[in-house]
Short mmCIF file of C-alpha atoms in Angstrom, two decimals:
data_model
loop_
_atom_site.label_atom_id
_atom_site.label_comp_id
_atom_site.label_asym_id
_atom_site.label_seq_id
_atom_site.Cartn_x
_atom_site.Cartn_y
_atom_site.Cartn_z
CA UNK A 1 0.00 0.00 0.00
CA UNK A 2 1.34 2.82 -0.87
CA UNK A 3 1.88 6.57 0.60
CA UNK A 4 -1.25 8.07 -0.92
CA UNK A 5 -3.42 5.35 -0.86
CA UNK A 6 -2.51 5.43 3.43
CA UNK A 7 -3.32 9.16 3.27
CA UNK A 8 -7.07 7.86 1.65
CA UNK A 9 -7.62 5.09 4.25
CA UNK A 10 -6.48 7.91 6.99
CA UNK A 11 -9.10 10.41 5.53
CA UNK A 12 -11.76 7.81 5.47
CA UNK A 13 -12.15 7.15 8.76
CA UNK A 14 -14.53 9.39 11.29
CA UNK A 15 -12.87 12.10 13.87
CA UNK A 16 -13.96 10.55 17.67
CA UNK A 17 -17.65 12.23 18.21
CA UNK A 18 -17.60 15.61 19.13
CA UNK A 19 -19.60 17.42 21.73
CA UNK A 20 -23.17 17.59 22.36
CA UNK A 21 -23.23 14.15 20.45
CA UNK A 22 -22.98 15.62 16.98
CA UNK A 23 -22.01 13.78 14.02
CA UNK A 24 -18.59 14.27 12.98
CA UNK A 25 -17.30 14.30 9.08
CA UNK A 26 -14.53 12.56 7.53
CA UNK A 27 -11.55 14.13 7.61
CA UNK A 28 -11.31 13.12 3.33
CA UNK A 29 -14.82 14.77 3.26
CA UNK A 30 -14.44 18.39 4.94
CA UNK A 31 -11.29 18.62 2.88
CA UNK A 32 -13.37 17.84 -0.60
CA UNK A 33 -16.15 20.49 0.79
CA UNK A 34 -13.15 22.98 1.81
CA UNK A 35 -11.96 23.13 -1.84
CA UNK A 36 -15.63 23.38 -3.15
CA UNK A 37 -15.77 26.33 -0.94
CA UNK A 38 -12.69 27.77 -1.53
CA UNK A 39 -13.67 26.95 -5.65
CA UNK A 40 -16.47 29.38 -5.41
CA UNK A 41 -18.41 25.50 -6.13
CA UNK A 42 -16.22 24.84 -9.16
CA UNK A 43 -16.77 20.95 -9.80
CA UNK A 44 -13.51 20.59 -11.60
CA UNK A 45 -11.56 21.69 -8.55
CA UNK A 46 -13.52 18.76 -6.50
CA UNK A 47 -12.40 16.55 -9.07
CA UNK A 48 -8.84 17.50 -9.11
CA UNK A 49 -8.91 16.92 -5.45
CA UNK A 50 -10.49 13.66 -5.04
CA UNK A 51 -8.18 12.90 -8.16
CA UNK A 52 -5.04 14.31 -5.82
CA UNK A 53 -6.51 12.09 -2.51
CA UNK A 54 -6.61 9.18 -4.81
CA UNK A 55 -2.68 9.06 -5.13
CA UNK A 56 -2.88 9.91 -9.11
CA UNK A 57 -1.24 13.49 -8.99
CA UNK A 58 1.61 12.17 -7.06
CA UNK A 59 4.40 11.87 -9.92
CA UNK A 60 3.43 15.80 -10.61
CA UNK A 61 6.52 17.48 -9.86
CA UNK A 62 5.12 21.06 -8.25
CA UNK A 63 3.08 19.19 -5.90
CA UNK A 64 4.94 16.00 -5.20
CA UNK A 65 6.74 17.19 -1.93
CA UNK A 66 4.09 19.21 -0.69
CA UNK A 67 1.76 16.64 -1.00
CA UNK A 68 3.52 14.14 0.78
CA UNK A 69 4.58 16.62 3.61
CA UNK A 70 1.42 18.41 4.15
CA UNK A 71 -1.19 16.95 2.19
CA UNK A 72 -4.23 19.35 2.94
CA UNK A 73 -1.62 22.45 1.92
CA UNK A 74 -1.01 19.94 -1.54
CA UNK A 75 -4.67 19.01 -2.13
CA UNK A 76 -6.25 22.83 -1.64
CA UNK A 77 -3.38 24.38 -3.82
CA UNK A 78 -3.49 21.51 -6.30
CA UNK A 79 -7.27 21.94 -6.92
CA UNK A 80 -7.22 25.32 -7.16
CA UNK A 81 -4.69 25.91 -9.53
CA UNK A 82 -6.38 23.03 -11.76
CA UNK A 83 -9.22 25.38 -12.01
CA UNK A 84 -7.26 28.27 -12.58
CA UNK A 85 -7.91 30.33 -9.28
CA UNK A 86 -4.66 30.10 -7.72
CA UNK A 87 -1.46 31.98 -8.36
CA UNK A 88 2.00 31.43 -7.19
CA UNK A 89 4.10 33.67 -7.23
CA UNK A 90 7.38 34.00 -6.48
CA UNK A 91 8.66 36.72 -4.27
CA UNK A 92 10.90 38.17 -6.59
CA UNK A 93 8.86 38.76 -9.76
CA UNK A 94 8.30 42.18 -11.54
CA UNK A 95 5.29 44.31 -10.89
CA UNK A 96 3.71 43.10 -14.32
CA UNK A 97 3.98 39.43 -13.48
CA UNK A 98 2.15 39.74 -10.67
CA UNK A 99 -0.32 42.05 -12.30
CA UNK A 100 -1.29 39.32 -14.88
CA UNK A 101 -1.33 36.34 -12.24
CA UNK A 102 -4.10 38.69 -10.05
CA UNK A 103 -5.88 39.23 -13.27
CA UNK A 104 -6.17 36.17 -14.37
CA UNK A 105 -7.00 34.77 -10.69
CA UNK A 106 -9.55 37.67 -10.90
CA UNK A 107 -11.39 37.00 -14.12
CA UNK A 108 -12.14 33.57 -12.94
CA UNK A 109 -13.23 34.59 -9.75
CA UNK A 110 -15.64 37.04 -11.10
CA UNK A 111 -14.03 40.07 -9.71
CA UNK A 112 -13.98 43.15 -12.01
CA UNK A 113 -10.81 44.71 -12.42
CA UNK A 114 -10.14 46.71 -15.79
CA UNK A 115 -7.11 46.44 -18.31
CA UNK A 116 -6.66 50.09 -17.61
CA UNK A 117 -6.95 49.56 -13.43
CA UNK A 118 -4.31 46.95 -14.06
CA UNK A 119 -1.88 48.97 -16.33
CA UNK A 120 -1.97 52.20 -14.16
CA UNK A 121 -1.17 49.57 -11.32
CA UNK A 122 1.97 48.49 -13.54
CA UNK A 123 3.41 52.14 -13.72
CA UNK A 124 2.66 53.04 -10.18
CA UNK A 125 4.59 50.46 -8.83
CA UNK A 126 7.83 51.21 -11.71
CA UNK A 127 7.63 54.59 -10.59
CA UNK A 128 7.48 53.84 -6.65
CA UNK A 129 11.07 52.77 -6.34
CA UNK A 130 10.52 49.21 -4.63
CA UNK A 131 13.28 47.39 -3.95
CA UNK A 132 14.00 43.49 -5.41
CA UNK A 133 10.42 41.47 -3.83
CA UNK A 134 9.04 44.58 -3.06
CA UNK A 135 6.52 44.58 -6.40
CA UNK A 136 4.48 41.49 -4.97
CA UNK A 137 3.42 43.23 -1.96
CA UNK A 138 2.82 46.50 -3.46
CA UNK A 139 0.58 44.72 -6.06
CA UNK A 140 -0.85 42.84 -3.65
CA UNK A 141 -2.25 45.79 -1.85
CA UNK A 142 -3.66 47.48 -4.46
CA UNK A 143 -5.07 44.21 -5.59
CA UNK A 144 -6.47 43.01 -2.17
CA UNK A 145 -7.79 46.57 -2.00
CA UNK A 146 -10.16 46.16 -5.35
CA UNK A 147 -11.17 42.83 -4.13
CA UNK A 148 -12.57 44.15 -1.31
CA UNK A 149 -14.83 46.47 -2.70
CA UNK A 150 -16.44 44.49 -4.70
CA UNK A 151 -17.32 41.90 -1.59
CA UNK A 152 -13.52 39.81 -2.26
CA UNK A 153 -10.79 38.97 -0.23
CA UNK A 154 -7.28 37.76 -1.61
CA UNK A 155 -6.12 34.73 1.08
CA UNK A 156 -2.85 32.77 0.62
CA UNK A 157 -1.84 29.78 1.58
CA UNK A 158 1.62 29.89 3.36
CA UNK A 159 3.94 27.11 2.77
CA UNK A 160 6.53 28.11 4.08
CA UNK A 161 8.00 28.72 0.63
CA UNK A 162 9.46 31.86 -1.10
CA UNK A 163 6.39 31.42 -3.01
CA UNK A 164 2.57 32.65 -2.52
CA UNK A 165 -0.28 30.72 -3.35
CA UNK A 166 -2.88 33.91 -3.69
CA UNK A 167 -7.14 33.37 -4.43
CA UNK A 168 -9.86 35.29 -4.38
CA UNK A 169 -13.18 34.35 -2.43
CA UNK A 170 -16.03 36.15 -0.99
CA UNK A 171 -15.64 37.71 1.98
CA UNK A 172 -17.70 35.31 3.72
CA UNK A 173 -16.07 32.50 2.85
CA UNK A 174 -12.74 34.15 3.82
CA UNK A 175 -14.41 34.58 7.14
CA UNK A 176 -14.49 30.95 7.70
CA UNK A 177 -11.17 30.09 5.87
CA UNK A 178 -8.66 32.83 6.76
CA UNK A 179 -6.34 31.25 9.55
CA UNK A 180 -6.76 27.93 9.32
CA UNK A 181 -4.07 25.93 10.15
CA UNK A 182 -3.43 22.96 7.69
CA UNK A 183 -0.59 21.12 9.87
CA UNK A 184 3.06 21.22 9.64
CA UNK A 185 3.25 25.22 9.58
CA UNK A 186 1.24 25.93 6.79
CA UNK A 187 -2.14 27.54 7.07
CA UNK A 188 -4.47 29.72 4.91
CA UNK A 189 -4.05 33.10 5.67
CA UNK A 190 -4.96 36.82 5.13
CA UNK A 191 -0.97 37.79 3.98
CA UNK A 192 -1.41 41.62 5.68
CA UNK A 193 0.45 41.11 8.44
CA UNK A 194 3.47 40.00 6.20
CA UNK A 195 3.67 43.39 4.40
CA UNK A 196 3.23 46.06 7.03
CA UNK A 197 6.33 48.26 6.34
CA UNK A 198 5.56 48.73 2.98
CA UNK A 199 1.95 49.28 3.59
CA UNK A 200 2.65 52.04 5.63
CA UNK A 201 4.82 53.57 3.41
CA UNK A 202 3.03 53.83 0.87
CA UNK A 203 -0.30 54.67 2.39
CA UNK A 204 -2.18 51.53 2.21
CA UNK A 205 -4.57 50.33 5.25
CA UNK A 206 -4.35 46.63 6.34
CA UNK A 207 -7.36 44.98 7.60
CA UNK A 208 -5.16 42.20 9.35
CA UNK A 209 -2.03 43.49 10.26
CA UNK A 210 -1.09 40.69 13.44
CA UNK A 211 0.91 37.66 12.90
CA UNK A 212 -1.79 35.08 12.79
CA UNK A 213 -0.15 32.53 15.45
CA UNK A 214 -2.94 33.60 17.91
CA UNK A 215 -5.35 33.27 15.54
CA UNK A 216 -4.91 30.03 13.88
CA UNK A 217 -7.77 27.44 13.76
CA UNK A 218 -7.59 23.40 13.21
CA UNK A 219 -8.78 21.78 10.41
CA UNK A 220 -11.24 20.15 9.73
CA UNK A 221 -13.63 23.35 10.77
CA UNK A 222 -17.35 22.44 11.35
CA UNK A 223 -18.72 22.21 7.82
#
């Protein structure tokens, strides 16, 4: 039997009965809602991770490791990206890199976010004088701040990586996914807190601006 097909078996079975005698879920099963969720209900992302608990993404190369060391992190992002709502992004790419990963995570999202919005966003940040991995929060900001008002919120999930693993969801669902801890240091998060000096300088408000450690929730949450 192999690694993945352990992982299955693991997910399979029920979490002890929780109090007041409710029913618990599967462990497999609030991870294949989570990704529906966190898909804004996008069936192919469901299949891509029931493909990914079934052991048959394991010889991809991008997910391999992070599968095998933290396999809700390697499910979620896995999913997501198979559906075209994640973008990772290193920490060192130009301003109009990151531009077209947000607007491409934005048009599938639904969020509204014009070629001109996105352009102007591009020669802000060339003019702004950011150092080297400065263009990913400074597009970040300006991109978390259109999300929100139009009822979005940009979450990442944290690796541990040089690399962020941004999406878009409504703000309710962010509610119930930002901080949620998905073992072995990685957790979904609101990325605020990470950015703060460069926030500040250049006059944007952060809604989160704490290091989540007191904040963090287990998985699975209540579905």
């Amino acid at each position: 039997m192999n690694f993945f097909q352990r992982l299955l078996n693991t997910f399979s079975k029920s979490d002890p009965l929780p109090a007041q005698g409710r029913p618990s879920t599967p462990p497999g099963e609030s991870l294949l809602q989570g990704v529906y969720e966190l898909s804004l209900g996008n069936p192919l992302a469901k299949e891509a991770a029931e493909y990914a608990l079934s052991g048959q993404a394991s010889g991809e190369e991008d997910f391999h490791d992070l599968m095998t060391y933290c396999p809700k992190a390697g499910v979620i992002c896995y999913a997501l990206e198979k559906c075209g709502l994640l973008a990772r992004v290193d920490w060192a790419e130009e301003a109009s890199e990151v531009v077209q990963w947000f607007e491409e995570i934005f048009e599938r999202a639904g969020v509204v976010w014009s070629k001109d919005e996105s352009n102007d966003l591009v020669e802000k940040a060339n003019k702004a004088g950011l150092k080297r991995g400065e263009a990913v929060g400074f597009v970040y900001l300006a991109a978390q701040s259109r999300a929100s008002q139009v009822g979005f919120e940009i979450l990442d999930i944290n690796t541990g990586s040089d690399q962020h693993a941004f999406f878009a969801v409504p703000k309710a669902t962010a509610a119930k996914w930002r901080f949620v801890d998905l073992g072995q240091g990685m957790r979904i998060e609101n990325p605020d807190w990470q950015i703060k000096e460069l926030a500040n300088a250049h006059g944007f408000e952060l809604a989160y601006p704490a290091h989540p450690k007191k904040s963090l929730r287990l998985f699975p949450l209540d579905l």
